[in-house]
Short mmCIF file of C-alpha atoms and ligand atoms in Angstrom, two decimals:
data_model
loop_
_atom_site.label_atom_id
_atom_site.label_comp_id
_atom_site.label_asym_id
_atom_site.label_seq_id
_atom_site.Cartn_x
_atom_site.Cartn_y
_atom_site.Cartn_z
CA MET A 1 -15.86 20.85 -7.66
CA PRO A 2 -18.27 19.33 -10.19
CA ARG A 3 -17.88 15.68 -11.01
CA LEU A 4 -16.66 14.69 -14.44
CA LEU A 5 -20.07 13.40 -15.48
CA GLU A 6 -21.68 16.80 -15.57
CA ILE A 7 -20.39 16.80 -19.14
CA ALA A 8 -23.11 14.57 -20.51
CA PRO A 9 -26.62 15.78 -19.86
CA GLU A 10 -27.83 13.96 -22.99
CA HIS A 11 -27.76 10.61 -21.16
CA PRO A 12 -29.80 11.43 -18.06
CA SER A 13 -30.54 7.87 -17.01
CA ILE A 14 -26.97 6.58 -17.07
CA THR A 15 -25.65 9.87 -15.71
CA SER A 16 -27.96 9.67 -12.71
CA LEU A 17 -27.14 5.97 -12.31
CA VAL A 18 -23.40 6.73 -12.13
CA GLU A 19 -24.04 9.78 -9.91
CA SER A 20 -25.91 7.67 -7.37
CA GLN A 21 -23.18 5.01 -7.50
CA LEU A 22 -20.59 7.73 -6.86
CA ASP A 23 -22.62 8.87 -3.82
CA GLU A 24 -22.33 5.31 -2.54
CA VAL A 25 -18.61 5.28 -3.27
CA GLU A 26 -18.28 8.41 -1.12
CA LEU A 27 -20.10 6.61 1.71
CA VAL A 28 -17.76 3.63 1.39
CA ILE A 29 -14.81 6.01 1.75
CA GLU A 30 -16.35 7.79 4.74
CA ARG A 31 -17.09 4.50 6.51
CA GLN A 32 -13.61 3.20 5.78
CA LEU A 33 -11.88 6.30 7.16
CA ALA A 34 -14.05 6.63 10.27
CA SER A 35 -11.84 6.42 13.33
CA ASP A 36 -12.45 6.32 17.08
CA LEU A 37 -10.07 9.29 17.30
CA PRO A 38 -11.64 12.72 16.72
CA ALA A 39 -8.26 14.16 15.73
CA VAL A 40 -7.96 11.63 12.91
CA ASN A 41 -11.56 12.21 11.82
CA ALA A 42 -10.96 15.96 11.61
CA LEU A 43 -8.01 15.44 9.28
CA CYS A 44 -9.90 12.98 7.13
CA SER A 45 -12.87 15.27 6.75
CA HIS A 46 -10.51 18.00 5.59
CA VAL A 47 -8.94 15.73 3.02
CA GLU A 48 -12.30 14.46 1.81
CA ARG A 49 -12.62 17.87 0.21
CA TYR A 50 -9.89 16.68 -2.16
CA ARG A 51 -12.48 14.55 -3.90
CA GLY A 52 -13.30 16.56 -6.97
CA LYS A 53 -13.97 15.24 -10.42
CA MET A 54 -13.98 11.63 -9.19
CA LEU A 55 -12.28 10.66 -12.47
CA ARG A 56 -10.93 7.34 -11.22
CA PRO A 57 -14.14 6.02 -9.59
CA THR A 58 -16.07 7.19 -12.67
CA MET A 59 -13.74 5.16 -14.87
CA VAL A 60 -14.30 2.03 -12.75
CA LEU A 61 -18.06 2.39 -13.08
CA LEU A 62 -18.25 3.41 -16.74
CA SER A 63 -15.78 0.71 -17.79
CA GLY A 64 -17.93 -1.83 -15.96
CA LEU A 65 -21.00 -0.60 -17.80
CA ALA A 66 -19.21 -0.47 -21.17
CA ALA A 67 -17.81 -3.99 -20.81
CA SER A 68 -21.18 -5.49 -19.89
CA GLY A 69 -22.98 -4.07 -22.94
CA GLU A 70 -26.67 -3.24 -23.23
CA PRO A 71 -29.02 -2.87 -21.45
CA CYS A 72 -27.02 -0.26 -19.57
CA ASP A 73 -29.18 -0.39 -16.45
CA GLY A 74 -26.51 -0.86 -13.79
CA ARG A 75 -27.17 -4.54 -13.12
CA ALA A 76 -23.58 -5.31 -14.14
CA LEU A 77 -22.24 -3.09 -11.35
CA ARG A 78 -21.47 -5.09 -8.23
CA ASP A 79 -20.52 -4.10 -4.67
CA ALA A 80 -16.95 -4.82 -5.73
CA HIS A 81 -17.15 -1.98 -8.27
CA ARG A 82 -18.00 0.51 -5.55
CA VAL A 83 -15.27 -0.86 -3.29
CA ILE A 84 -12.63 -0.68 -6.05
CA ALA A 85 -13.83 2.79 -7.00
CA ALA A 86 -13.39 3.84 -3.35
CA VAL A 87 -9.97 2.16 -3.15
CA ALA A 88 -8.81 3.99 -6.29
CA GLU A 89 -9.97 7.33 -4.91
CA LEU A 90 -8.25 6.65 -1.57
CA ILE A 91 -5.01 5.83 -3.38
CA HIS A 92 -5.40 9.03 -5.38
CA MET A 93 -6.08 11.10 -2.24
CA ALA A 94 -2.98 9.64 -0.57
CA THR A 95 -0.81 10.56 -3.54
CA LEU A 96 -2.17 14.12 -3.56
CA VAL A 97 -1.46 14.63 0.13
CA HIS A 98 2.11 13.40 -0.35
CA ASP A 99 2.49 15.27 -3.63
CA ASP A 100 1.59 18.56 -1.96
CA VAL A 101 4.37 17.97 0.57
CA LEU A 102 6.87 17.35 -2.22
CA ASP A 103 5.63 20.36 -4.21
CA GLU A 104 5.32 22.58 -1.10
CA ALA A 105 1.86 23.44 -2.42
CA LEU A 106 -0.38 25.67 -0.35
CA VAL A 107 -3.72 25.32 -2.14
CA ARG A 108 -5.65 22.28 -3.37
CA ARG A 109 -9.29 22.23 -4.51
CA GLN A 110 -9.69 25.89 -3.54
CA GLY A 111 -8.66 25.14 0.06
CA ALA A 112 -5.51 24.97 2.16
CA THR A 113 -3.38 21.83 1.77
CA VAL A 114 -2.81 19.59 4.79
CA ASN A 115 0.91 20.42 4.77
CA SER A 116 0.20 24.14 4.84
CA LEU A 117 -2.37 23.80 7.62
CA ARG A 118 -0.79 21.12 9.78
CA GLY A 119 2.79 20.76 8.58
CA ASN A 120 4.67 18.12 6.63
CA GLU A 121 4.81 15.51 9.39
CA MET A 122 1.05 15.41 9.73
CA ALA A 123 0.60 15.36 5.93
CA VAL A 124 3.04 12.50 5.45
CA MET A 125 1.31 10.45 8.15
CA LEU A 126 -2.12 11.26 6.77
CA GLY A 127 -1.03 10.12 3.30
CA ASP A 128 0.21 6.89 4.90
CA TYR A 129 -3.10 6.49 6.74
CA LEU A 130 -5.00 6.90 3.45
CA ILE A 131 -2.86 4.43 1.50
CA SER A 132 -3.05 1.93 4.35
CA ASN A 133 -6.84 2.28 4.41
CA ALA A 134 -6.98 1.82 0.64
CA PHE A 135 -5.30 -1.59 0.88
CA HIS A 136 -7.24 -2.55 4.02
CA LEU A 137 -10.49 -1.84 2.16
CA CYS A 138 -9.25 -3.65 -0.93
CA SER A 139 -8.47 -6.74 1.16
CA SER A 140 -12.12 -6.88 2.25
CA LEU A 141 -12.91 -8.18 -1.26
CA GLY A 142 -10.93 -11.33 -0.54
CA ASP A 143 -9.42 -11.31 -4.03
CA PRO A 144 -5.61 -11.34 -3.78
CA ALA A 145 -5.28 -10.79 -7.55
CA ILE A 146 -6.84 -7.32 -7.20
CA ASN A 147 -4.59 -6.44 -4.23
CA PHE A 148 -1.62 -7.64 -6.27
CA GLU A 149 -2.61 -5.57 -9.30
CA LEU A 150 -3.18 -2.40 -7.28
CA GLY A 151 0.02 -2.99 -5.31
CA ASP A 152 1.81 -3.07 -8.64
CA VAL A 153 0.14 0.22 -9.56
CA THR A 154 1.26 1.96 -6.36
CA ASN A 155 4.80 0.62 -6.92
CA THR A 156 4.69 2.03 -10.45
CA LEU A 157 3.31 5.33 -9.30
CA CYS A 158 6.00 5.79 -6.63
CA ALA A 159 8.71 4.79 -9.14
CA GLY A 160 7.33 7.42 -11.54
CA GLU A 161 7.54 10.03 -8.83
CA LEU A 162 11.12 8.92 -8.01
CA LEU A 163 12.06 9.18 -11.69
CA GLN A 164 10.60 12.68 -11.78
CA LEU A 165 12.66 13.66 -8.74
CA HIS A 166 15.74 12.14 -10.36
CA PHE A 167 15.31 14.42 -13.38
CA ARG A 168 14.75 17.59 -11.35
CA ASP A 169 16.65 20.50 -12.83
CA GLN A 170 17.99 18.29 -15.60
CA TYR A 171 17.41 20.35 -18.71
CA SER A 172 18.33 17.46 -20.98
CA ILE A 173 15.17 15.55 -20.07
CA ASP A 174 13.53 14.35 -23.28
CA GLU A 175 9.98 13.65 -24.36
CA GLU A 176 10.40 9.90 -23.91
CA THR A 177 11.40 10.30 -20.26
CA TYR A 178 8.56 12.75 -19.64
CA PHE A 179 6.05 10.22 -21.02
CA GLU A 180 7.61 7.44 -18.92
CA ILE A 181 7.11 9.57 -15.81
CA ILE A 182 3.50 10.50 -16.46
CA ARG A 183 2.49 7.03 -17.65
CA ARG A 184 3.70 5.78 -14.29
CA LYS A 185 2.71 8.51 -11.87
CA THR A 186 -0.75 9.22 -13.28
CA ALA A 187 -1.93 6.98 -16.10
CA SER A 188 -1.12 3.64 -14.44
CA LEU A 189 -3.89 4.15 -11.86
CA VAL A 190 -6.45 5.36 -14.41
CA ALA A 191 -5.68 2.34 -16.63
CA ALA A 192 -6.09 -0.04 -13.67
CA CYS A 193 -9.47 1.54 -12.85
CA CYS A 194 -10.68 0.84 -16.38
CA ARG A 195 -9.32 -2.71 -16.42
CA LEU A 196 -10.72 -3.63 -13.02
CA GLY A 197 -14.12 -2.07 -13.75
CA ALA A 198 -14.36 -4.11 -16.96
CA ARG A 199 -13.13 -7.35 -15.36
CA LEU A 200 -15.51 -7.12 -12.40
CA ALA A 201 -18.40 -6.74 -14.85
CA GLY A 202 -17.43 -9.99 -16.56
CA GLY A 203 -15.75 -8.39 -19.57
CA ASP A 204 -13.62 -10.78 -21.66
CA ALA A 205 -9.83 -10.48 -21.91
CA ALA A 206 -10.01 -8.38 -25.09
CA ALA A 207 -12.46 -5.90 -23.54
CA VAL A 208 -10.36 -5.62 -20.35
CA GLU A 209 -7.23 -5.01 -22.41
CA ALA A 210 -8.94 -2.42 -24.66
CA LEU A 211 -10.33 -0.49 -21.70
CA GLY A 212 -6.93 -0.60 -20.00
CA ARG A 213 -5.35 0.94 -23.10
CA PHE A 214 -8.11 3.54 -23.19
CA GLY A 215 -7.36 4.44 -19.56
CA MET A 216 -3.62 4.62 -20.19
CA ALA A 217 -4.00 7.07 -23.10
CA LEU A 218 -6.61 9.05 -21.18
CA GLY A 219 -4.42 9.24 -18.08
CA VAL A 220 -1.47 10.54 -20.10
CA ALA A 221 -3.68 13.18 -21.77
CA PHE A 222 -5.02 14.12 -18.33
CA GLN A 223 -1.53 14.72 -16.92
CA ILE A 224 -0.47 16.73 -19.98
CA GLN A 225 -3.50 18.98 -19.45
CA ASP A 226 -2.58 19.18 -15.75
CA ASP A 227 0.94 20.26 -16.67
CA LEU A 228 -0.40 22.84 -19.13
CA LEU A 229 -2.67 24.28 -16.45
CA ASP A 230 0.28 24.45 -14.06
CA LEU A 231 2.02 26.72 -16.56
CA VAL A 232 -0.76 28.73 -18.17
CA GLY A 233 -3.85 28.14 -15.99
CA ASP A 234 -5.63 30.64 -13.77
CA GLN A 235 -5.08 29.70 -10.12
CA SER A 236 -8.46 31.03 -9.02
CA VAL A 237 -10.14 28.68 -11.52
CA VAL A 238 -7.84 25.67 -11.16
CA GLY A 239 -8.07 25.92 -7.38
CA LYS A 240 -4.58 24.64 -6.58
CA SER A 241 -1.12 26.13 -6.32
CA LEU A 242 0.20 26.66 -9.85
CA GLY A 243 3.72 27.15 -11.12
CA ARG A 244 4.95 24.36 -8.87
CA ASP A 245 6.55 22.42 -11.74
CA LEU A 246 8.89 25.27 -12.65
CA ASP A 247 9.58 26.13 -9.01
CA LYS A 248 10.51 22.51 -8.35
CA GLY A 249 12.65 22.21 -11.49
CA LYS A 250 10.24 19.78 -13.21
CA LEU A 251 10.37 20.25 -16.95
CA THR A 252 7.04 19.29 -18.49
CA LEU A 253 5.96 18.77 -22.09
CA PRO A 254 5.44 22.41 -23.17
CA VAL A 255 8.94 23.29 -21.96
CA ILE A 256 10.51 20.13 -23.41
CA LEU A 257 8.89 20.75 -26.82
CA HIS A 258 9.96 24.39 -26.73
CA LEU A 259 13.58 23.59 -25.86
CA ALA A 260 13.74 20.90 -28.56
CA GLN A 261 12.75 23.39 -31.27
CA ALA A 262 14.50 26.54 -30.05
CA GLY A 263 17.59 27.90 -31.74
CA VAL A 264 20.85 28.16 -29.78
CA HIS A 265 20.27 31.71 -28.47
CA GLU A 266 16.59 31.24 -27.76
CA ARG A 267 17.33 28.01 -25.90
CA ALA A 268 20.02 29.70 -23.78
CA ALA A 269 17.62 32.53 -22.89
CA SER A 270 14.84 30.06 -22.02
CA LEU A 271 17.19 28.01 -19.84
CA ARG A 272 18.07 31.19 -17.97
CA MET A 273 14.36 31.85 -17.38
CA ILE A 274 13.99 28.32 -16.06
CA GLN A 275 17.00 28.69 -13.77
CA GLU A 276 15.72 32.02 -12.50
CA ARG A 277 12.19 30.56 -12.12
CA ASP A 278 10.89 33.44 -14.24
CA ALA A 279 7.43 31.96 -14.79
CA GLU A 280 5.90 35.00 -16.46
CA ARG A 281 8.44 35.39 -19.25
CA LEU A 282 8.69 31.65 -19.82
CA ARG A 283 4.91 31.35 -20.03
CA GLN A 284 4.77 34.14 -22.64
CA ARG A 285 7.50 32.50 -24.67
CA LEU A 286 5.74 29.12 -24.62
CA LEU A 287 2.51 30.77 -25.72
CA ASP A 288 4.07 32.95 -28.43
CA GLY A 289 6.41 30.29 -29.77
CA GLY A 290 3.63 27.72 -30.18
CA ALA A 291 4.84 25.18 -27.58
CA VAL A 292 1.58 25.46 -25.65
CA GLN A 293 -0.42 24.80 -28.81
CA ARG A 294 1.83 21.89 -29.80
CA THR A 295 1.31 20.41 -26.32
CA ARG A 296 -2.47 20.78 -26.70
CA ASP A 297 -2.19 18.99 -30.04
CA VAL A 298 -0.32 16.09 -28.42
CA ALA A 299 -3.03 15.79 -25.73
CA ALA A 300 -5.75 15.90 -28.39
CA ARG A 301 -4.00 13.14 -30.37
CA LEU A 302 -3.90 11.00 -27.21
CA VAL A 303 -7.61 11.52 -26.67
CA GLY A 304 -8.15 10.37 -30.27
CA GLU A 305 -6.00 7.32 -29.54
CA ALA A 306 -7.97 6.61 -26.35
CA LYS A 307 -11.23 6.69 -28.29
CA ARG A 308 -9.84 4.36 -30.94
CA HIS A 309 -9.22 1.77 -28.22
CA LEU A 310 -12.95 1.88 -27.55
CA ALA A 311 -13.81 1.16 -31.19
CA PRO A 312 -14.38 -2.62 -30.74
CA ALA A 313 -16.82 -2.02 -27.87
CA PRO A 314 -20.49 -2.19 -28.92
CA PRO A 315 -22.12 1.23 -29.25
CA GLY A 316 -24.08 2.37 -26.23
CA ALA A 317 -24.50 5.06 -23.63
CA ALA A 318 -21.55 3.92 -21.47
CA LYS A 319 -19.18 3.94 -24.44
CA HIS A 320 -20.44 7.36 -25.45
CA LEU A 321 -19.89 8.67 -21.91
CA LEU A 322 -16.34 7.32 -21.90
CA GLU A 323 -15.73 9.20 -25.16
CA ARG A 324 -17.20 12.37 -23.68
CA ALA A 325 -15.08 11.94 -20.55
CA ALA A 326 -12.00 11.71 -22.77
CA ASP A 327 -12.93 15.01 -24.44
CA ALA A 328 -13.60 16.63 -21.06
CA VAL A 329 -10.16 15.69 -19.73
CA ILE A 330 -8.43 18.05 -22.17
CA ALA A 331 -11.19 20.67 -22.40
CA ARG A 332 -11.07 21.35 -18.66
CA SER A 333 -9.73 24.55 -17.18
CA ARG A 334 -9.44 23.11 -13.63
C1 FPP B 1 0.50 14.71 -9.25
O1 FPP B 1 1.51 15.44 -9.83
C2 FPP B 1 1.13 13.52 -8.60
C3 FPP B 1 0.84 12.25 -8.86
C4 FPP B 1 -0.16 11.90 -9.88
C5 FPP B 1 1.50 11.13 -8.15
C6 FPP B 1 2.10 11.52 -6.83
C7 FPP B 1 2.64 10.30 -6.15
C8 FPP B 1 3.36 10.36 -5.02
C9 FPP B 1 3.69 11.64 -4.36
C10 FPP B 1 3.82 9.11 -4.39
C11 FPP B 1 3.03 8.79 -3.16
C12 FPP B 1 2.47 7.48 -3.34
C13 FPP B 1 1.61 6.83 -2.51
C14 FPP B 1 1.21 5.47 -2.88
C15 FPP B 1 1.04 7.43 -1.28
P1 FPP B 1 1.39 16.99 -10.04
O2 FPP B 1 2.17 17.70 -8.99
O3 FPP B 1 1.76 17.25 -11.45
O4 FPP B 1 -0.16 17.25 -9.88
P2 FPP B 1 -0.91 18.45 -9.15
O5 FPP B 1 -0.87 19.54 -10.16
O6 FPP B 1 -2.32 17.95 -8.93
O7 FPP B 1 -0.21 18.79 -7.90
MG1 MG B 2 1.67 18.75 -7.33
#
């Protein structure tokens, strides 16, 4: 899967700088996961295919560059940036492996999920191995404040997932609860990547805060797009099992917006479709009734909000790339 940065060919020098840093991040991950046990290595090399867009590591690096200002030549990026970028990706990989167990998903990044290949027990343990390695690697920086901050993020992320499970099959779930879930389960990690990238580059408190807010809005927009793709995407393009939200009784924004606007009879019919897991008819209704478009509009507004948080940052290639990344998050079809 192409990395996120393939969106910005107009900045070849910074794009190739970040690309080469991402190659190093991948090496950090490989070295960290290397085990003396071939069975463990085989599992890890399978799951390394889960690295796709590298959104989170890219946010660490670009936020570092944006917070350090011009010249944008990479001197502001330290070893710690690559380590934190690797830690963030390891945390993300762990959550995906566990998420696929919860969602009973068969396909991820155009390949078989660990749970479908090796069963739930192996997938749960592999997710644990990845999260444990993430914090082991993070500890190598010798900065307890970073461990503390990322520990808070993984707490938040698990709590978000628990909240989502709590609201399974609850058709009264409202927009506010939906946003609470996705801020926690997805956006909290993206925001931390932006904050940490900026702080490690010596950004002041205002810059760290602004980039954190950027990441939070971006992360929410990202998950809304993810939820849209789950409903109306093309599985062969997205490359992962779709329709899992409906199958698992998770009501996401397009459905919530639709139910909030539907008349009594329409709402009753839609609830029946949800109960019967009738994805095709529900999808058509969300498209025809405008809920899909309204959801896209919400995501676009969040991308606008994310960019406004970047406004105080001095103009430059890194800032421009962050803005382009924000656009790419909702333009994507996978
Ligand atoms: C994706 O949801 C899921 C997340 C962003 C978070 C999942 C978190 C857990 C399962 C908790 C495990 C936590 C740790 C620390 C190991 P999705 O199903 O909407 O996304 P998808 O479409 O990519 O499957
Ligand atoms: Mg899932």
